[in-house]
mmCIF file of C-alpha atoms and ligand atoms in Angstrom:
data_model
loop_
_atom_site.group_PDB
_atom_site.id
_atom_site.type_symbol
_atom_site.label_atom_id
_atom_site.label_comp_id
_atom_site.label_asym_id
_atom_site.label_seq_id
_atom_site.Cartn_x
_atom_site.Cartn_y
_atom_site.Cartn_z
ATOM 1 C CA UNK A 3 -9.785 -5.565 8.964
ATOM 2 C CA UNK A 4 -8.513 -4.868 5.464
ATOM 3 C CA UNK A 5 -5.966 -7.233 3.937
ATOM 4 C CA UNK A 6 -3.723 -7.132 0.921
ATOM 5 C CA UNK A 7 -1.146 -9.273 -0.837
ATOM 6 C CA UNK A 8 1.141 -9.401 -3.836
ATOM 7 C CA UNK A 9 0.576 -11.505 -6.937
ATOM 8 C CA UNK A 10 2.288 -14.620 -5.503
ATOM 9 C CA UNK A 11 1.022 -13.993 -1.930
ATOM 10 C CA UNK A 12 4.525 -14.076 -0.436
ATOM 11 C CA UNK A 13 4.083 -10.480 0.761
ATOM 12 C CA UNK A 14 0.985 -9.921 2.875
ATOM 13 C CA UNK A 15 -0.215 -7.075 5.061
ATOM 14 C CA UNK A 16 -3.267 -5.888 6.953
ATOM 15 C CA UNK A 17 -4.822 -2.540 7.836
ATOM 16 C CA UNK A 18 -6.916 -1.792 10.889
ATOM 17 C CA UNK A 19 -8.657 0.928 8.895
ATOM 18 C CA UNK A 20 -10.612 0.872 5.646
ATOM 19 C CA UNK A 21 -9.161 3.518 3.353
ATOM 20 C CA UNK A 22 -11.916 5.670 1.843
ATOM 21 C CA UNK A 23 -9.938 7.944 -0.446
ATOM 22 C CA UNK A 24 -7.174 7.493 -2.987
ATOM 23 C CA UNK A 25 -5.266 9.516 -5.561
ATOM 24 C CA UNK A 26 -3.847 9.004 -9.022
ATOM 25 C CA UNK A 27 -0.465 10.154 -10.312
ATOM 26 C CA UNK A 28 0.229 10.318 -14.037
ATOM 27 C CA UNK A 29 3.964 11.144 -13.891
ATOM 28 C CA UNK A 30 6.488 9.175 -15.955
ATOM 29 C CA UNK A 31 7.876 7.411 -12.867
ATOM 30 C CA UNK A 32 4.459 6.163 -11.782
ATOM 31 C CA UNK A 33 3.746 5.060 -15.358
ATOM 32 C CA UNK A 34 6.907 2.979 -15.524
ATOM 33 C CA UNK A 35 6.363 1.621 -12.033
ATOM 34 C CA UNK A 36 2.859 0.397 -12.744
ATOM 35 C CA UNK A 37 3.134 -0.423 -16.442
ATOM 36 C CA UNK A 38 -0.071 1.535 -17.111
ATOM 37 C CA UNK A 39 -1.077 5.177 -17.404
ATOM 38 C CA UNK A 40 -1.104 6.145 -13.732
ATOM 39 C CA UNK A 41 -0.854 4.736 -10.260
ATOM 40 C CA UNK A 42 -3.735 4.388 -7.787
ATOM 41 C CA UNK A 43 -2.671 4.692 -4.196
ATOM 42 C CA UNK A 44 -3.475 5.865 -0.719
ATOM 43 C CA UNK A 45 -1.672 6.492 2.558
ATOM 44 C CA UNK A 46 -2.394 5.088 5.985
ATOM 45 C CA UNK A 47 -1.001 5.897 9.383
ATOM 46 C CA UNK A 48 1.822 3.476 10.242
ATOM 47 C CA UNK A 49 0.019 2.445 13.429
ATOM 48 C CA UNK A 50 -2.865 1.155 11.261
ATOM 49 C CA UNK A 51 -0.567 -0.963 9.085
ATOM 50 C CA UNK A 52 0.936 -4.369 9.789
ATOM 51 C CA UNK A 53 3.102 -6.712 7.750
ATOM 52 C CA UNK A 54 1.664 -10.242 7.921
ATOM 53 C CA UNK A 55 4.308 -12.058 5.873
ATOM 54 C CA UNK A 56 7.111 -11.724 3.390
ATOM 55 C CA UNK A 57 8.972 -8.589 4.432
ATOM 56 C CA UNK A 58 12.215 -10.406 3.601
ATOM 57 C CA UNK A 59 10.934 -10.895 0.030
ATOM 58 C CA UNK A 60 10.752 -7.167 -0.632
ATOM 59 C CA UNK A 61 13.297 -5.473 -2.899
ATOM 60 C CA UNK A 62 13.556 -1.723 -3.028
ATOM 61 C CA UNK A 63 14.582 0.556 -5.895
ATOM 62 C CA UNK A 64 15.256 4.194 -5.094
ATOM 63 C CA UNK A 65 16.135 7.278 -7.061
ATOM 64 C CA UNK A 66 18.434 9.873 -5.489
ATOM 65 C CA UNK A 67 15.470 12.268 -5.694
ATOM 66 C CA UNK A 68 13.635 10.095 -3.183
ATOM 67 C CA UNK A 69 11.255 8.248 -5.492
ATOM 68 C CA UNK A 70 10.986 4.729 -4.222
ATOM 69 C CA UNK A 71 9.517 1.537 -5.606
ATOM 70 C CA UNK A 72 9.293 -1.503 -3.365
ATOM 71 C CA UNK A 73 8.322 -4.768 -4.988
ATOM 72 C CA UNK A 74 8.054 -8.485 -4.330
ATOM 73 C CA UNK A 75 11.314 -10.135 -5.420
ATOM 74 C CA UNK A 76 9.398 -13.272 -6.481
ATOM 75 C CA UNK A 77 6.512 -11.911 -8.543
ATOM 76 C CA UNK A 78 7.372 -8.250 -9.132
ATOM 77 C CA UNK A 79 4.193 -6.785 -7.632
ATOM 78 C CA UNK A 80 4.521 -3.269 -6.300
ATOM 79 C CA UNK A 81 4.093 -3.471 -2.520
ATOM 80 C CA UNK A 82 3.499 -0.912 0.257
ATOM 81 C CA UNK A 83 6.426 1.173 1.404
ATOM 82 C CA UNK A 84 6.986 3.364 4.450
ATOM 83 C CA UNK A 85 7.249 7.049 3.621
ATOM 84 C CA UNK A 86 10.621 8.588 4.347
ATOM 85 C CA UNK A 87 10.941 9.839 7.886
ATOM 86 C CA UNK A 88 7.225 9.982 8.445
ATOM 87 C CA UNK A 89 4.789 7.673 10.238
ATOM 88 C CA UNK A 90 2.813 6.833 7.095
ATOM 89 C CA UNK A 91 2.730 3.928 4.699
ATOM 90 C CA UNK A 92 2.028 4.186 0.970
ATOM 91 C CA UNK A 93 -0.467 1.575 -0.251
ATOM 92 C CA UNK A 94 -0.952 0.589 -3.911
ATOM 93 C CA UNK A 95 -4.694 -0.018 -4.207
ATOM 94 C CA UNK A 96 -4.504 -3.055 -6.464
ATOM 95 C CA UNK A 97 -3.058 -5.167 -3.684
ATOM 96 C CA UNK A 98 -6.118 -4.828 -1.457
ATOM 97 C CA UNK A 99 -8.180 -8.018 -1.332
ATOM 98 C CA UNK A 100 -11.610 -6.494 -0.770
ATOM 99 C CA UNK A 101 -13.614 -4.231 -3.021
ATOM 100 C CA UNK A 102 -13.776 -1.175 -0.787
ATOM 101 C CA UNK A 103 -15.990 1.793 -1.462
ATOM 102 C CA UNK A 104 -13.470 4.484 -2.323
ATOM 103 C CA UNK A 105 -13.384 7.908 -3.881
ATOM 104 C CA UNK A 106 -10.601 9.578 -5.878
ATOM 105 C CA UNK A 107 -9.513 12.879 -4.320
ATOM 106 C CA UNK A 108 -7.355 14.013 -7.169
ATOM 107 C CA UNK A 109 -5.195 13.416 -10.202
ATOM 108 C CA UNK A 110 -1.600 14.646 -10.082
ATOM 109 C CA UNK A 111 0.939 15.386 -12.819
ATOM 110 C CA UNK A 112 -1.826 15.486 -15.413
ATOM 111 C CA UNK A 113 0.466 17.487 -17.732
ATOM 112 C CA UNK A 114 2.676 14.400 -17.942
ATOM 113 C CA UNK A 115 -0.181 12.051 -18.822
ATOM 114 C CA UNK A 116 -0.185 10.180 -22.102
ATOM 115 C CA UNK A 117 -3.031 11.074 -24.443
ATOM 116 C CA UNK A 118 -4.455 7.542 -24.145
ATOM 117 C CA UNK A 119 -4.718 7.990 -20.374
ATOM 118 C CA UNK A 120 -7.734 10.275 -20.301
ATOM 119 C CA UNK A 121 -9.459 9.269 -17.068
ATOM 120 C CA UNK A 122 -9.652 12.173 -14.565
ATOM 121 C CA UNK A 123 -11.336 12.994 -11.297
ATOM 122 C CA UNK A 124 -12.942 16.399 -10.836
ATOM 123 C CA UNK A 125 -9.839 17.541 -8.996
ATOM 124 C CA UNK A 126 -6.879 17.692 -11.398
ATOM 125 C CA UNK A 127 -3.437 19.003 -10.527
ATOM 126 C CA UNK A 128 -0.887 19.930 -13.184
ATOM 127 C CA UNK A 129 2.057 19.224 -10.937
ATOM 128 C CA UNK A 130 3.223 16.649 -8.432
ATOM 129 C CA UNK A 131 1.862 16.405 -4.903
ATOM 130 C CA UNK A 132 3.063 19.651 -3.314
ATOM 131 C CA UNK A 133 3.582 18.255 0.166
ATOM 132 C CA UNK A 134 2.866 15.273 2.335
ATOM 133 C CA UNK A 135 0.658 17.440 4.555
ATOM 134 C CA UNK A 136 -1.449 18.427 1.552
ATOM 135 C CA UNK A 137 -1.901 14.816 0.441
ATOM 136 C CA UNK A 138 -2.733 13.619 3.968
ATOM 137 C CA UNK A 139 -5.401 16.310 4.206
ATOM 138 C CA UNK A 140 -6.854 15.383 0.827
ATOM 139 C CA UNK A 141 -6.949 11.722 1.810
ATOM 140 C CA UNK A 142 -8.416 12.569 5.223
ATOM 141 C CA UNK A 143 -5.646 10.672 6.981
ATOM 142 C CA UNK A 144 -5.387 11.918 10.518
ATOM 143 C CA UNK A 145 -2.013 13.157 11.609
ATOM 144 C CA UNK A 146 -0.892 12.264 15.103
HETATM 145 ZN ZN1 LIG B 2 4.924 -11.791 -4.734
HETATM 146 ZN ZN1 LIG B 3 3.901 9.923 -9.970
#
């Protein structure tokens, strides 16, 4: 079992799978959300995800466009959030407790990257993730 928690440990969750792949996004929203050059995240099937504690401590900020940032109201850590109208959960990698062996499948919005954020995988995309289906395939997350 894979576990994760926020900075203050109020929000905790577990996964019945070990994610093997992740992606990076360099867009301005992900920069502001993380406070660094890009996010690092993966998706899991909702049936493989479970909240262990602290769901009532989660605040959610959403843009009309659909961009969503859920965070712990006590410590401010970004926390997992369920994807709109789909049975998948977005997982920020930094919350995972164990050092899993993982591989980056791609960098998105590289045109928006700051010049000091030069780290790239072999697979770079100029634009945002084109569709959920595309990202799920890249991350080898099985659809139902
Ligand atoms: Zn917290
Ligand atoms: Zn982004």
